Amino acid sequence: MIDTKHYNFAFLDEGSKREIRRSILKAVAIPGYQVPFGSRELPIGRGWGTGGIQITLSIIGKEDVLKVIDQGSDESVNAVNIKKMVEECTGVEITTDSEKATIIQSRHRIPEIPMRNDQILVLQVPTPEPLRIVEPKESVTKQMHAEAEYSGMWLSLFEDLTLYDKISISSEYPTMVENRYIMNPSPIPRYDNRKLNDSETLYLFGAGREKKIYAIPPHTKVESLFFDDVPFETENFEGKSCRLCGATGVFLDEIVDEATGEKVYECNDTGFCKGRRDRQHGNTNFKN
Amino acid sequence: METPILRIDHLTVRYGNTCEYCRNGGALNKNTCPHCKTVWACNDVNVQLYEGEILGIVGESGSGKSTLMKSLYFDFDITEGQGYLQAYKNGQEDIFAQSLQQKKYIRNHIMGMVYQNPMLGLRMDYSSAGNIAEKLIAAGQRNFGAMNDRVAELLDAVEILQSRKKEPPKNFSGGMQQRVQISKALANNPAVLLLDEVTTGLDLSVQVKVLELIREIRQKFNVSMMLVSHDLAVIRMLADRTIVMLDGKIIEQGLTDQILDDPQQPYTQQLVHSLL
Ligand SMILES: Nc1ncnc2c1ncn2[C@@H]1O[C@H](COP(=O)(O)OP(=O)(O)OP(=O)(O)O)[C@@H](O)[C@H]1O
Ligand SMILES: [Mg+2]
Ligand SMILES: [Zn+2]
């Protein structure tokens, strides 16, 4: 139990929050650039979203409404734990409704409903460095970003096309931010990459273990890397719909129906799905 | 007099801080200052390379041959000197004084490098096609199909079967690895190809094939070359002119036949005779 008698509002002391906010400001000023920050100890293990939590805790105010999702789900153990922690040390309202939330902290997904300019999306990132797959040393990748030396990244895409006739990266598909920095969009599916481009909302990315913060401010150009003659492709859900709410044109999870053995689909964004179903039922009730 | 396509003036590469003594031209122990231990790896080197020629560079181990080559490929910063390339701003600007971005441009568009050690020039775990394409990507190409076509052409030029393009160089013999390096170095039609001991360590029969390939490439790609070798037979077979290096300095240069048949410097005489 974190009680407000023994802990500061939002757990972190004001000095730490101010320092993290300074790193966030720098990140916003240089879209896609990874800003180092002094990652704090939290009552949650590193690697369980501590980067995202620290961002959330340093920007949250008493009036905010928080939503936490983990791989599209509001109810996963990790999401529930984070919500409990933030609720206990801030007392802010917690919601599952994307439209009601002012801050959404997420892992692996960007909500289906387009986010607004009065909202902030905080994404948890395990490995912030997009060039890590081509270069193990941090000092070298730092240099590569400084020089915009991205041949290695392009080469790894070329290599995929040569060996497998397609680009095999499914999540963390690298993006180019404002034609300057290659950025890891965090482990969101390719499907969500386009939501980063020219968006209304501010995206903040936090990596607790690797002590990095980066940002995509509203209306930033974010392109997924592609070759002139090989366009970027996202997961394709054409002809498929959610078996619960009937939604199409959204990111779907594939599930095998235990009874029939058939492949069926459900919205990955559970909050979105529930909202649709509630409204559908509401409508039915109204008609009665 | 014909203008060289590459001119290097007073190139000096030092390792160490120097002292009063060696700065004022005091005698060195080989290439090293006896007082402060500064290594003068290249010491006031002047070289001209002419269009279409193969310039041989010979000299004992440690004489500064690789340092000269790597300087030209901007693998490190030189200490002093200037370089001018006809293909870069008509030879009007010192290539060593350029920004990092400009040096990258020169490296990717005008120069090609084949290292003595293939590990330095290739990614051993990537496909051979990828290794060659890396140079195209570095030059800004972003069309997969076009790059693939160019890779196919280059593999043909060095006589590697298309069917092996997906294989990584680590699966290849030494001779084939050098072929991959050569095709990579040629990818952007460089004006100057730098070859550092390309055949050292290869079997004799393989050596001959690689040397013949180099000769063909000069014709086909109309590229000028600087060719470092320990082996005077290699130099005799390929080089039009030859420079002899000793302790970081050029001690003799001229037409290859002249240098090998009628050396003027005692060191060169000794070198030629010990190898006859
Ligand atoms: N990083 C370094 N620090 C100090 N000395 C160096 C460094 N790199 C090279 N040298 C020295 O510079 C000199 C020239 O080396 P270089 O590799 O150019 O010789 P080389 O003529 O290519 O020899 P080899 O025939 O053995 O390849 C040598 O004395 C070498 O020890
Ligand atoms: Mg050498
Ligand atoms: Zn000295």
Coordinates of C-alpha atoms and ligand atoms in Angstrom, one line a residue:
Chain A
M1 CA 0.0 0.0 0.0
I2 CA 1.4 3.4 -1.0
D3 CA -0.2 6.0 1.2
T4 CA 0.1 9.7 0.6
K5 CA 1.2 10.3 4.1
H6 CA 4.6 8.6 3.5
Y7 CA 5.0 9.3 -0.2
N8 CA 5.0 12.3 -2.4
F9 CA 2.2 12.8 -4.9
A10 CA 2.9 10.4 -7.8
F11 CA 5.5 8.6 -5.8
L12 CA 8.6 10.3 -7.2
D13 CA 10.0 13.3 -5.4
E14 CA 9.5 16.6 -7.1
G15 CA 13.2 16.9 -8.0
S16 CA 13.1 13.6 -9.9
K17 CA 9.9 14.5 -11.7
R18 CA 11.4 17.8 -12.8
E19 CA 14.5 16.1 -14.1
I20 CA 12.4 13.6 -16.0
R21 CA 10.3 16.4 -17.4
R22 CA 13.4 18.2 -18.6
S23 CA 14.4 15.0 -20.5
I24 CA 10.9 14.8 -21.9
L25 CA 11.1 18.4 -23.1
K26 CA 14.4 17.7 -24.8
A27 CA 13.0 14.6 -26.4
V28 CA 10.0 16.7 -27.7
A29 CA 12.4 19.3 -29.1
I30 CA 14.4 16.7 -31.0
P31 CA 11.8 14.2 -32.3
G32 CA 13.1 10.6 -32.5
Y33 CA 16.3 11.3 -30.6
Q34 CA 16.9 9.1 -27.6
V35 CA 17.5 11.3 -24.5
P36 CA 19.3 9.6 -21.6
F37 CA 17.7 10.1 -18.2
G38 CA 18.4 9.0 -14.6
S39 CA 16.0 6.1 -14.3
R40 CA 14.6 5.9 -10.7
E41 CA 13.9 2.9 -8.6
L42 CA 10.2 2.0 -8.4
P43 CA 8.3 -0.6 -6.5
I44 CA 8.0 -2.5 -9.8
G45 CA 10.8 -4.5 -11.4
R46 CA 12.8 -3.0 -14.3
G47 CA 11.5 -4.4 -17.5
W48 CA 7.9 -4.2 -16.3
G49 CA 7.2 -0.8 -17.8
T50 CA 9.2 1.3 -15.4
G51 CA 10.2 3.7 -18.2
G52 CA 6.6 4.3 -19.1
I53 CA 5.6 4.6 -15.5
Q54 CA 8.2 7.2 -14.7
I55 CA 7.0 9.3 -17.6
T56 CA 3.4 8.9 -16.5
L57 CA 4.3 9.8 -12.9
S58 CA 6.2 12.9 -13.8
I59 CA 3.5 14.3 -16.1
I60 CA 0.4 13.3 -14.2
G61 CA -1.7 15.8 -12.3
K62 CA -4.7 15.5 -10.0
E63 CA -7.2 16.2 -12.8
D64 CA -5.8 13.6 -15.2
V65 CA -7.7 10.4 -16.2
L66 CA -5.5 7.5 -16.8
K67 CA -5.9 4.4 -18.9
V68 CA -3.4 1.6 -19.0
I69 CA -3.3 -1.1 -21.7
D70 CA -1.0 -4.0 -22.2
Q71 CA -0.9 -5.6 -25.6
G72 CA -4.3 -4.1 -26.2
S73 CA -5.8 -5.4 -23.0
D74 CA -7.0 -3.3 -20.0
E75 CA -7.1 -6.3 -17.7
S76 CA -3.7 -8.0 -18.0
V77 CA -1.8 -8.5 -14.8
N78 CA 0.8 -5.9 -15.8
A79 CA -1.7 -3.3 -16.7
V80 CA -3.7 -3.9 -13.5
N81 CA -0.6 -3.6 -11.4
I82 CA 0.5 -0.3 -13.0
K83 CA -3.0 1.1 -12.6
K84 CA -3.1 0.1 -9.0
M85 CA 0.2 1.7 -8.3
V86 CA -0.6 5.0 -10.0
E87 CA -4.0 5.1 -8.4
E88 CA -2.6 4.6 -4.9
C89 CA 0.0 7.3 -5.2
T90 CA -2.1 9.9 -7.0
G91 CA -5.7 9.1 -6.5
V92 CA -6.5 10.0 -10.1
E93 CA -9.4 8.5 -11.9
I94 CA -8.7 5.3 -13.8
T95 CA -10.6 4.4 -16.9
T96 CA -10.8 1.8 -19.7
D97 CA -12.4 4.3 -22.0
S98 CA -9.8 5.7 -24.5
E99 CA -11.8 8.8 -25.2
K100 CA -12.2 9.7 -21.6
A101 CA -8.5 9.2 -20.7
T102 CA -6.1 12.2 -20.8
I103 CA -3.0 10.0 -20.4
I104 CA -2.9 6.5 -21.9
Q105 CA 0.1 4.3 -20.9
S106 CA 0.4 1.4 -23.3
R107 CA 2.6 -1.5 -24.2
H108 CA 2.5 -3.1 -27.7
R109 CA -0.4 -1.2 -29.1
I110 CA -1.7 2.3 -30.0
P111 CA -5.5 2.5 -29.3
E112 CA -7.8 2.1 -32.4
I113 CA -9.7 5.3 -31.8
P114 CA -7.5 8.2 -33.1
M115 CA -6.0 10.1 -30.2
R116 CA -6.6 13.8 -29.7
N117 CA -4.4 16.8 -29.1
D118 CA -5.5 17.0 -25.4
Q119 CA -4.3 13.4 -24.8
I120 CA -0.8 12.0 -24.3
L121 CA 0.2 8.4 -25.2
V122 CA 3.0 7.0 -23.1
L123 CA 4.6 3.9 -24.6
Q124 CA 6.8 1.4 -22.7
V125 CA 9.9 0.4 -24.6
P126 CA 12.1 -2.6 -23.7
T127 CA 15.0 -1.9 -26.2
P128 CA 14.8 1.7 -27.5
E129 CA 17.8 1.4 -29.9
P130 CA 16.5 0.6 -33.4
L131 CA 20.1 0.0 -34.6
R132 CA 20.8 -2.6 -32.0
I133 CA 19.9 -5.4 -34.5
V134 CA 22.8 -4.2 -36.7
E135 CA 25.3 -3.0 -34.1
P136 CA 25.7 -4.3 -30.5
K137 CA 27.8 -1.4 -29.1
E138 CA 26.0 1.7 -27.7
S139 CA 29.0 4.0 -28.4
V140 CA 28.8 3.0 -32.1
T141 CA 25.1 3.3 -32.5
K142 CA 25.3 6.8 -30.9
Q143 CA 27.8 7.7 -33.5
M144 CA 25.7 6.3 -36.3
H145 CA 22.7 8.5 -35.2
A146 CA 25.0 11.5 -34.9
E147 CA 26.2 11.0 -38.5
A148 CA 22.8 9.8 -39.8
E149 CA 24.8 6.7 -40.9
Y150 CA 21.9 4.3 -41.5
S151 CA 23.4 2.1 -44.2
G152 CA 23.5 -0.8 -41.7
M153 CA 19.7 -0.6 -41.1
W154 CA 18.9 -0.4 -44.8
L155 CA 21.3 -3.3 -45.4
S156 CA 19.4 -5.5 -42.9
L157 CA 16.2 -4.8 -44.8
F158 CA 18.0 -5.6 -48.1
E159 CA 19.2 -8.8 -46.5
D160 CA 15.7 -9.8 -45.5
L161 CA 14.4 -9.3 -49.0
T162 CA 17.3 -11.2 -50.5
L163 CA 17.0 -14.2 -48.2
Y164 CA 13.3 -14.4 -47.6
D165 CA 11.8 -12.3 -50.4
K166 CA 10.0 -10.2 -47.7
I167 CA 10.9 -8.0 -44.8
S168 CA 10.5 -10.3 -41.8
I169 CA 10.4 -7.6 -39.0
S170 CA 6.8 -7.8 -37.5
S171 CA 6.9 -5.5 -34.6
E172 CA 9.4 -2.7 -33.8
Y173 CA 9.4 -1.9 -37.5
P174 CA 11.9 0.9 -37.8
T175 CA 10.7 4.4 -38.7
M176 CA 12.4 7.5 -40.0
V177 CA 11.5 10.6 -38.0
E178 CA 11.4 14.0 -39.8
N179 CA 14.0 12.6 -42.3
R180 CA 16.6 12.7 -39.5
Y181 CA 16.5 9.9 -36.9
I182 CA 15.7 6.3 -37.3
M183 CA 13.4 5.4 -34.3
N184 CA 12.1 2.3 -32.7
P185 CA 8.3 2.7 -32.5
S186 CA 8.4 0.3 -29.6
P187 CA 6.9 -3.2 -30.0
I188 CA 3.7 -2.1 -31.6
P189 CA 2.6 -4.1 -34.7
R190 CA 3.4 -2.7 -38.1
Y191 CA -0.3 -1.9 -38.3
D192 CA 0.1 0.8 -35.7
N193 CA 3.1 2.5 -37.3
R194 CA 1.1 4.8 -39.5
K195 CA -0.7 6.2 -36.4
L196 CA 2.6 7.8 -35.5
N197 CA 2.7 9.9 -38.6
D198 CA 1.2 13.5 -38.5
S199 CA -0.8 12.6 -35.5
E200 CA -2.8 14.9 -33.3
T201 CA -1.4 13.6 -30.1
L202 CA 2.0 13.6 -28.3
Y203 CA 3.7 10.3 -28.0
L204 CA 6.3 9.7 -25.3
F205 CA 8.4 6.6 -25.2
G206 CA 10.1 5.4 -22.0
A207 CA 12.7 2.7 -21.5
G208 CA 13.4 2.2 -17.8
R209 CA 16.1 -0.4 -18.0
E210 CA 18.0 1.4 -20.7
K211 CA 17.3 4.8 -19.2
K212 CA 16.1 6.5 -22.4
I213 CA 13.2 8.8 -23.3
Y214 CA 12.2 9.8 -26.7
A215 CA 9.2 11.5 -28.3
I216 CA 7.0 12.2 -31.3
P217 CA 5.3 15.5 -31.0
P218 CA 2.0 16.2 -32.8
H219 CA 2.2 16.5 -36.6
T220 CA 5.7 15.0 -36.9
K221 CA 6.6 13.1 -40.1
V222 CA 7.1 9.5 -39.3
E223 CA 7.8 7.1 -42.1
S224 CA 8.3 3.3 -41.9
L225 CA 11.4 2.4 -43.9
F226 CA 10.7 1.1 -47.4
F227 CA 12.5 0.7 -50.7
D228 CA 11.3 2.7 -53.7
D229 CA 10.0 -0.5 -55.4
V230 CA 9.1 -2.4 -52.2
P231 CA 6.4 -0.5 -50.3
F232 CA 5.9 -0.9 -46.6
E233 CA 3.1 -3.4 -45.8
T234 CA 1.1 -3.8 -42.6
E235 CA -0.7 -6.9 -41.3
N236 CA -3.6 -7.5 -43.5
F237 CA -7.0 -8.2 -42.0
E238 CA -9.1 -7.9 -45.2
G239 CA -12.3 -9.8 -45.1
K240 CA -12.0 -10.5 -41.4
S241 CA -14.0 -9.0 -38.6
C242 CA -14.2 -9.2 -34.8
R243 CA -16.5 -12.0 -33.7
L244 CA -17.6 -10.0 -30.6
C245 CA -18.3 -6.5 -31.9
G246 CA -18.1 -7.0 -35.7
A247 CA -15.5 -4.4 -36.2
T248 CA -13.5 -4.4 -39.4
G249 CA -10.4 -2.3 -40.3
V250 CA -8.9 -2.8 -36.9
F251 CA -6.0 -4.9 -35.6
L252 CA -7.4 -8.4 -34.8
D253 CA -6.1 -11.3 -32.8
E254 CA -6.4 -14.7 -34.3
I255 CA -7.9 -17.3 -32.0
V256 CA -8.7 -20.9 -32.6
D257 CA -12.3 -21.7 -31.5
E258 CA -12.0 -24.6 -29.2
A259 CA -15.3 -26.1 -30.1
T260 CA -15.1 -25.9 -33.9
G261 CA -11.3 -25.8 -34.4
E262 CA -11.9 -22.8 -36.7
K263 CA -9.8 -19.7 -36.8
V264 CA -11.8 -16.7 -35.5
Y265 CA -10.9 -13.1 -34.8
E266 CA -11.3 -10.6 -32.0
C267 CA -10.4 -7.0 -31.6
N268 CA -6.9 -6.7 -30.0
D269 CA -7.9 -3.4 -28.4
T270 CA -10.3 -4.8 -25.7
G271 CA -11.4 -1.3 -24.5
F272 CA -12.4 -0.4 -28.0
C273 CA -14.3 -3.7 -28.5
K274 CA -16.1 -3.3 -25.2
G275 CA -17.1 0.3 -26.0
R276 CA -18.6 -0.8 -29.3
R277 CA -20.5 -3.7 -27.6
D278 CA -21.8 -1.4 -24.9
R279 CA -23.1 1.1 -27.5
Q280 CA -24.7 -1.7 -29.5
H281 CA -26.5 -3.0 -26.4
G282 CA -27.4 0.5 -25.5
N283 CA -29.0 1.0 -28.9
T284 CA -31.0 -2.3 -28.5
N285 CA -32.2 -1.2 -25.1
F286 CA -33.2 2.1 -26.4
K287 CA -35.3 0.5 -29.2
N288 CA -37.1 -1.6 -26.7
Chain B
M1 CA 52.3 17.1 -68.6
E2 CA 49.2 15.0 -67.9
T3 CA 47.2 15.9 -64.7
P4 CA 47.1 13.1 -62.2
I5 CA 43.6 11.9 -61.3
L6 CA 44.9 11.7 -57.7
R7 CA 47.7 13.7 -56.1
I8 CA 48.9 13.3 -52.6
D9 CA 51.2 16.0 -51.2
H10 CA 53.3 15.7 -48.0
L11 CA 51.1 13.0 -46.4
T12 CA 52.2 12.4 -42.8
V13 CA 50.6 10.0 -40.4
R14 CA 52.0 9.9 -36.9
Y15 CA 51.2 7.9 -33.8
G16 CA 52.5 9.8 -30.7
N17 CA 53.0 13.4 -29.6
T18 CA 56.4 14.0 -31.1
C19 CA 59.2 15.9 -29.4
E20 CA 61.6 18.7 -30.2
Y21 CA 64.1 16.2 -31.6
C22 CA 61.9 14.4 -34.2
R23 CA 60.0 17.5 -35.1
N24 CA 63.2 19.0 -36.2
G25 CA 64.0 16.1 -38.5
G26 CA 66.3 14.2 -36.1
A27 CA 67.2 10.7 -37.3
L28 CA 64.6 8.1 -36.5
N29 CA 65.1 4.4 -35.6
K30 CA 63.3 2.9 -38.6
N31 CA 60.0 4.9 -38.4
T32 CA 60.2 5.6 -34.6
C33 CA 61.6 8.5 -32.7
P34 CA 64.3 7.2 -30.3
H35 CA 63.4 9.8 -27.7
C36 CA 59.7 10.1 -27.6
K37 CA 58.8 6.9 -29.4
T38 CA 56.5 8.6 -31.8
V39 CA 55.8 6.4 -34.9
W40 CA 56.0 8.2 -38.2
A41 CA 54.0 5.6 -40.1
C42 CA 53.9 7.8 -43.3
N43 CA 56.5 10.6 -43.4
D44 CA 56.1 13.3 -46.1
V45 CA 54.7 11.0 -48.8
N46 CA 54.1 12.4 -52.3
V47 CA 52.2 10.3 -54.8
Q48 CA 50.6 10.9 -58.2
L49 CA 48.2 8.4 -59.8
Y50 CA 47.4 8.8 -63.5
E51 CA 44.3 7.8 -65.4
G52 CA 44.0 4.1 -66.1
E53 CA 47.3 3.1 -64.6
I54 CA 48.1 0.6 -62.0
L55 CA 50.6 2.0 -59.5
G56 CA 52.5 -0.6 -57.5
I57 CA 53.6 0.0 -53.9
V58 CA 56.3 -2.2 -52.5
G59 CA 58.2 -2.2 -49.2
E60 CA 58.9 -4.3 -46.2
S61 CA 56.5 -4.9 -43.4
G62 CA 55.8 -1.7 -41.4
S63 CA 57.0 0.6 -44.1
G64 CA 53.6 2.4 -44.2
K65 CA 51.9 0.9 -47.2
S66 CA 48.6 0.1 -45.5
T67 CA 48.7 3.4 -43.7
L68 CA 48.9 5.2 -47.1
M69 CA 45.9 3.2 -48.5
K70 CA 43.7 3.5 -45.4
S71 CA 44.4 7.3 -45.3
L72 CA 43.0 7.6 -48.8
Y73 CA 39.9 5.7 -47.7
F74 CA 39.5 7.9 -44.6
D75 CA 39.8 5.0 -42.2
F76 CA 41.4 7.4 -39.8
D77 CA 42.5 11.1 -39.7
I78 CA 45.9 11.9 -41.1
T79 CA 48.3 14.1 -39.3
E80 CA 49.4 16.4 -42.1
G81 CA 49.2 16.6 -45.9
Q82 CA 46.8 17.3 -48.8
G83 CA 45.1 15.2 -51.4
Y84 CA 43.4 16.1 -54.6
L85 CA 41.1 14.0 -56.8
Q86 CA 40.1 15.0 -60.3
A87 CA 36.7 13.4 -59.7
Y88 CA 36.1 15.6 -56.7
K89 CA 35.6 19.3 -57.5
N90 CA 38.0 19.0 -60.3
G91 CA 40.9 18.5 -58.0
Q92 CA 40.5 22.0 -56.5
E93 CA 39.8 21.0 -52.9
D94 CA 41.9 19.1 -50.4
I95 CA 40.0 15.9 -49.8
F96 CA 41.5 15.6 -46.3
A97 CA 40.1 19.0 -45.3
Q98 CA 36.5 18.0 -46.1
S99 CA 33.7 17.5 -43.7
L100 CA 32.7 14.0 -42.6
Q101 CA 29.8 14.0 -45.0
Q102 CA 32.0 15.0 -47.9
K103 CA 34.6 12.3 -47.0
K104 CA 31.8 9.8 -46.9
Y105 CA 30.7 10.9 -50.4
I106 CA 34.3 10.5 -51.7
R107 CA 34.6 7.2 -50.0
N108 CA 31.4 5.9 -51.4
H109 CA 31.4 7.4 -54.9
I110 CA 35.0 7.8 -55.9
M111 CA 37.1 5.3 -54.0
G112 CA 36.9 1.5 -53.7
M113 CA 38.9 -0.5 -51.1
V114 CA 40.0 -4.1 -51.0
Y115 CA 41.6 -4.9 -47.6
Q116 CA 44.3 -7.4 -47.1
N117 CA 42.2 -9.0 -44.4
P118 CA 38.7 -9.7 -45.8
M119 CA 37.3 -9.5 -42.2
L120 CA 37.9 -5.8 -42.4
G121 CA 36.1 -5.3 -45.7
L122 CA 33.2 -7.8 -45.4
R123 CA 30.4 -8.7 -43.1
M124 CA 31.2 -12.4 -42.9
D125 CA 27.6 -13.4 -41.7
Y126 CA 25.7 -11.4 -44.3
S127 CA 24.9 -12.7 -47.8
S128 CA 27.4 -11.9 -50.5
A129 CA 24.7 -9.9 -52.3
G130 CA 24.1 -7.9 -49.2
N131 CA 27.8 -7.2 -48.8
I132 CA 28.0 -5.8 -52.3
A133 CA 24.7 -3.9 -51.9
E134 CA 26.0 -2.2 -48.8
K135 CA 28.2 0.0 -51.0
L136 CA 25.2 0.9 -53.2
I137 CA 23.1 1.7 -50.1
A138 CA 25.8 3.8 -48.7
A139 CA 25.8 5.8 -51.9
G140 CA 22.1 6.5 -51.3
Q141 CA 20.4 3.9 -53.6
R142 CA 17.0 2.8 -52.3
N143 CA 15.6 0.7 -55.2
F144 CA 15.8 -3.0 -54.3
G145 CA 15.3 -4.2 -57.9
A146 CA 18.0 -1.9 -59.3
M147 CA 20.4 -2.9 -56.6
N148 CA 19.8 -6.5 -57.2
D149 CA 20.5 -6.1 -60.9
R150 CA 23.7 -4.3 -60.2
V151 CA 24.8 -7.0 -57.7
A152 CA 24.2 -9.6 -60.4
E153 CA 26.4 -7.7 -62.9
L154 CA 29.1 -7.4 -60.3
L155 CA 29.0 -11.1 -59.4
D156 CA 29.4 -11.9 -63.1
A157 CA 32.3 -9.5 -63.4
V158 CA 34.2 -11.4 -60.6
E159 CA 33.0 -14.8 -61.8
I160 CA 31.0 -15.8 -58.8
L161 CA 27.9 -17.8 -59.7
Q162 CA 24.5 -16.1 -59.1
S163 CA 23.4 -19.2 -57.3
R164 CA 25.8 -18.4 -54.5
K165 CA 24.7 -14.8 -53.8
K166 CA 22.7 -15.7 -50.7
E167 CA 25.7 -17.4 -49.1
P168 CA 27.7 -15.5 -46.6
P169 CA 31.5 -14.9 -47.3
K170 CA 32.4 -17.0 -44.3
N171 CA 31.4 -20.1 -46.4
F172 CA 33.8 -19.0 -49.2
S173 CA 37.4 -19.7 -49.9
G174 CA 40.0 -16.9 -49.5
G175 CA 40.0 -16.3 -53.2
M176 CA 36.3 -16.0 -53.4
Q177 CA 36.2 -13.7 -50.4
Q178 CA 38.6 -11.4 -52.3
R179 CA 36.3 -11.5 -55.3
V180 CA 33.4 -10.4 -53.2
Q181 CA 35.5 -7.6 -51.8
I182 CA 36.5 -6.5 -55.3
S183 CA 32.9 -6.5 -56.6
K184 CA 31.9 -4.5 -53.5
A185 CA 34.7 -2.0 -54.1
L186 CA 33.6 -1.6 -57.8
A187 CA 29.9 -1.2 -57.0
N188 CA 29.7 2.5 -57.6
N189 CA 32.2 2.7 -60.5
P190 CA 35.0 4.3 -58.5
A191 CA 37.7 6.3 -60.2
V192 CA 40.3 4.8 -57.9
L193 CA 40.5 1.3 -56.6
L194 CA 42.8 0.6 -53.6
L195 CA 44.1 -3.0 -53.4
D196 CA 46.0 -3.9 -50.3
E197 CA 47.8 -7.3 -50.6
V198 CA 44.8 -8.8 -52.4
T199 CA 46.5 -12.1 -53.1
T200 CA 48.6 -12.5 -50.0
G201 CA 47.9 -15.8 -48.4
L202 CA 46.1 -17.3 -51.3
D203 CA 47.2 -20.5 -53.1
L204 CA 49.4 -19.8 -56.1
S205 CA 46.8 -21.0 -58.7
V206 CA 44.1 -18.9 -57.0
Q207 CA 46.5 -15.9 -56.9
V208 CA 47.0 -16.0 -60.7
K209 CA 43.3 -16.0 -61.3
V210 CA 42.7 -13.0 -59.0
L211 CA 45.5 -11.2 -60.7
E212 CA 44.1 -11.9 -64.2
L213 CA 40.7 -10.7 -62.9
I214 CA 42.3 -7.4 -61.7
R215 CA 43.7 -6.9 -65.2
E216 CA 40.4 -7.5 -66.8
I217 CA 38.7 -5.1 -64.4
R218 CA 41.0 -2.3 -65.2
Q219 CA 39.8 -2.6 -68.8
K220 CA 36.2 -3.2 -68.2
F221 CA 35.7 -0.6 -65.4
N222 CA 38.3 2.0 -66.6
V223 CA 39.5 2.4 -63.1
S224 CA 42.9 3.4 -61.9
M225 CA 44.5 1.3 -59.1
M226 CA 46.9 1.5 -56.3
L227 CA 48.2 -2.0 -55.7
V228 CA 50.2 -2.8 -52.5
S229 CA 52.1 -6.1 -52.6
H230 CA 55.1 -7.7 -50.9
D231 CA 55.4 -9.9 -53.9
L232 CA 57.5 -8.4 -56.7
A233 CA 56.1 -11.0 -59.2
V234 CA 52.7 -9.5 -58.6
I235 CA 54.1 -6.0 -59.1
R236 CA 55.9 -7.0 -62.3
M237 CA 52.8 -8.6 -63.7
L238 CA 50.4 -5.8 -63.0
A239 CA 52.0 -2.5 -62.1
D240 CA 52.8 0.2 -64.8
R241 CA 54.7 2.3 -62.3
T242 CA 56.0 1.4 -58.9
I243 CA 56.9 3.2 -55.7
V244 CA 59.2 1.8 -53.1
M245 CA 58.5 2.6 -49.4
L246 CA 60.9 2.3 -46.5
D247 CA 60.3 3.5 -42.9
G248 CA 57.3 5.6 -43.9
K249 CA 59.0 7.3 -46.8
I250 CA 59.1 6.9 -50.6
I251 CA 62.7 6.1 -51.4
E252 CA 62.4 5.4 -55.1
Q253 CA 59.8 5.5 -57.9
G254 CA 59.6 4.9 -61.6
L255 CA 58.4 2.6 -64.3
T256 CA 58.0 -0.9 -62.9
D257 CA 60.6 -2.5 -65.3
Q258 CA 63.1 0.2 -64.5
I259 CA 62.6 -0.2 -60.7
L260 CA 62.9 -4.0 -60.9
D261 CA 65.6 -4.3 -63.5
D262 CA 67.7 -1.3 -62.7
P263 CA 67.1 -0.1 -59.1
Q264 CA 69.0 3.0 -58.1
Q265 CA 68.7 2.9 -54.3
P266 CA 70.8 0.4 -52.3
Y267 CA 67.7 -0.7 -50.4
T268 CA 65.8 -1.4 -53.6
Q269 CA 68.7 -3.3 -55.1
Q270 CA 68.8 -5.4 -52.0
L271 CA 65.0 -6.0 -52.1
V272 CA 65.1 -7.0 -55.8
H273 CA 68.1 -9.2 -55.5
S274 CA 66.9 -11.0 -52.3
L275 CA 63.8 -11.9 -54.2
L276 CA 65.3 -13.0 -57.5
Ligands
LIG1 N1 47.4 2.5 -34.4 C1 48.7 2.5 -34.5 N2 49.4 2.9 -33.5 C2 50.8 2.9 -33.5 N3 51.5 2.5 -34.6 C3 50.8 2.1 -35.6 C4 49.4 2.0 -35.7 N4 49.0 1.6 -36.9 C5 50.1 1.3 -37.6 N5 51.2 1.6 -36.8 C6 52.6 1.5 -37.2 O1 52.7 2.2 -38.5 C7 53.8 1.6 -39.3 C8 53.2 1.3 -40.6 O2 52.2 0.3 -40.6 P1 51.5 -0.2 -41.9 O3 50.4 -1.1 -41.5 O4 51.2 0.9 -42.8 O5 52.7 -1.0 -42.6 P2 52.7 -1.9 -43.9 O6 53.7 -1.4 -44.8 O7 51.3 -2.0 -44.4 O8 53.1 -3.3 -43.3 P3 52.7 -4.8 -43.8 O9 53.5 -5.1 -45.0 O10 53.1 -5.6 -42.6 O11 51.2 -4.8 -44.0 C9 54.2 0.3 -38.5 O12 55.4 0.6 -37.8 C10 53.0 0.1 -37.5 O13 53.5 -0.6 -36.4
MG2 MG 49.9 -3.6 -44.7
ZN3 ZN 60.4 12.5 -30.9

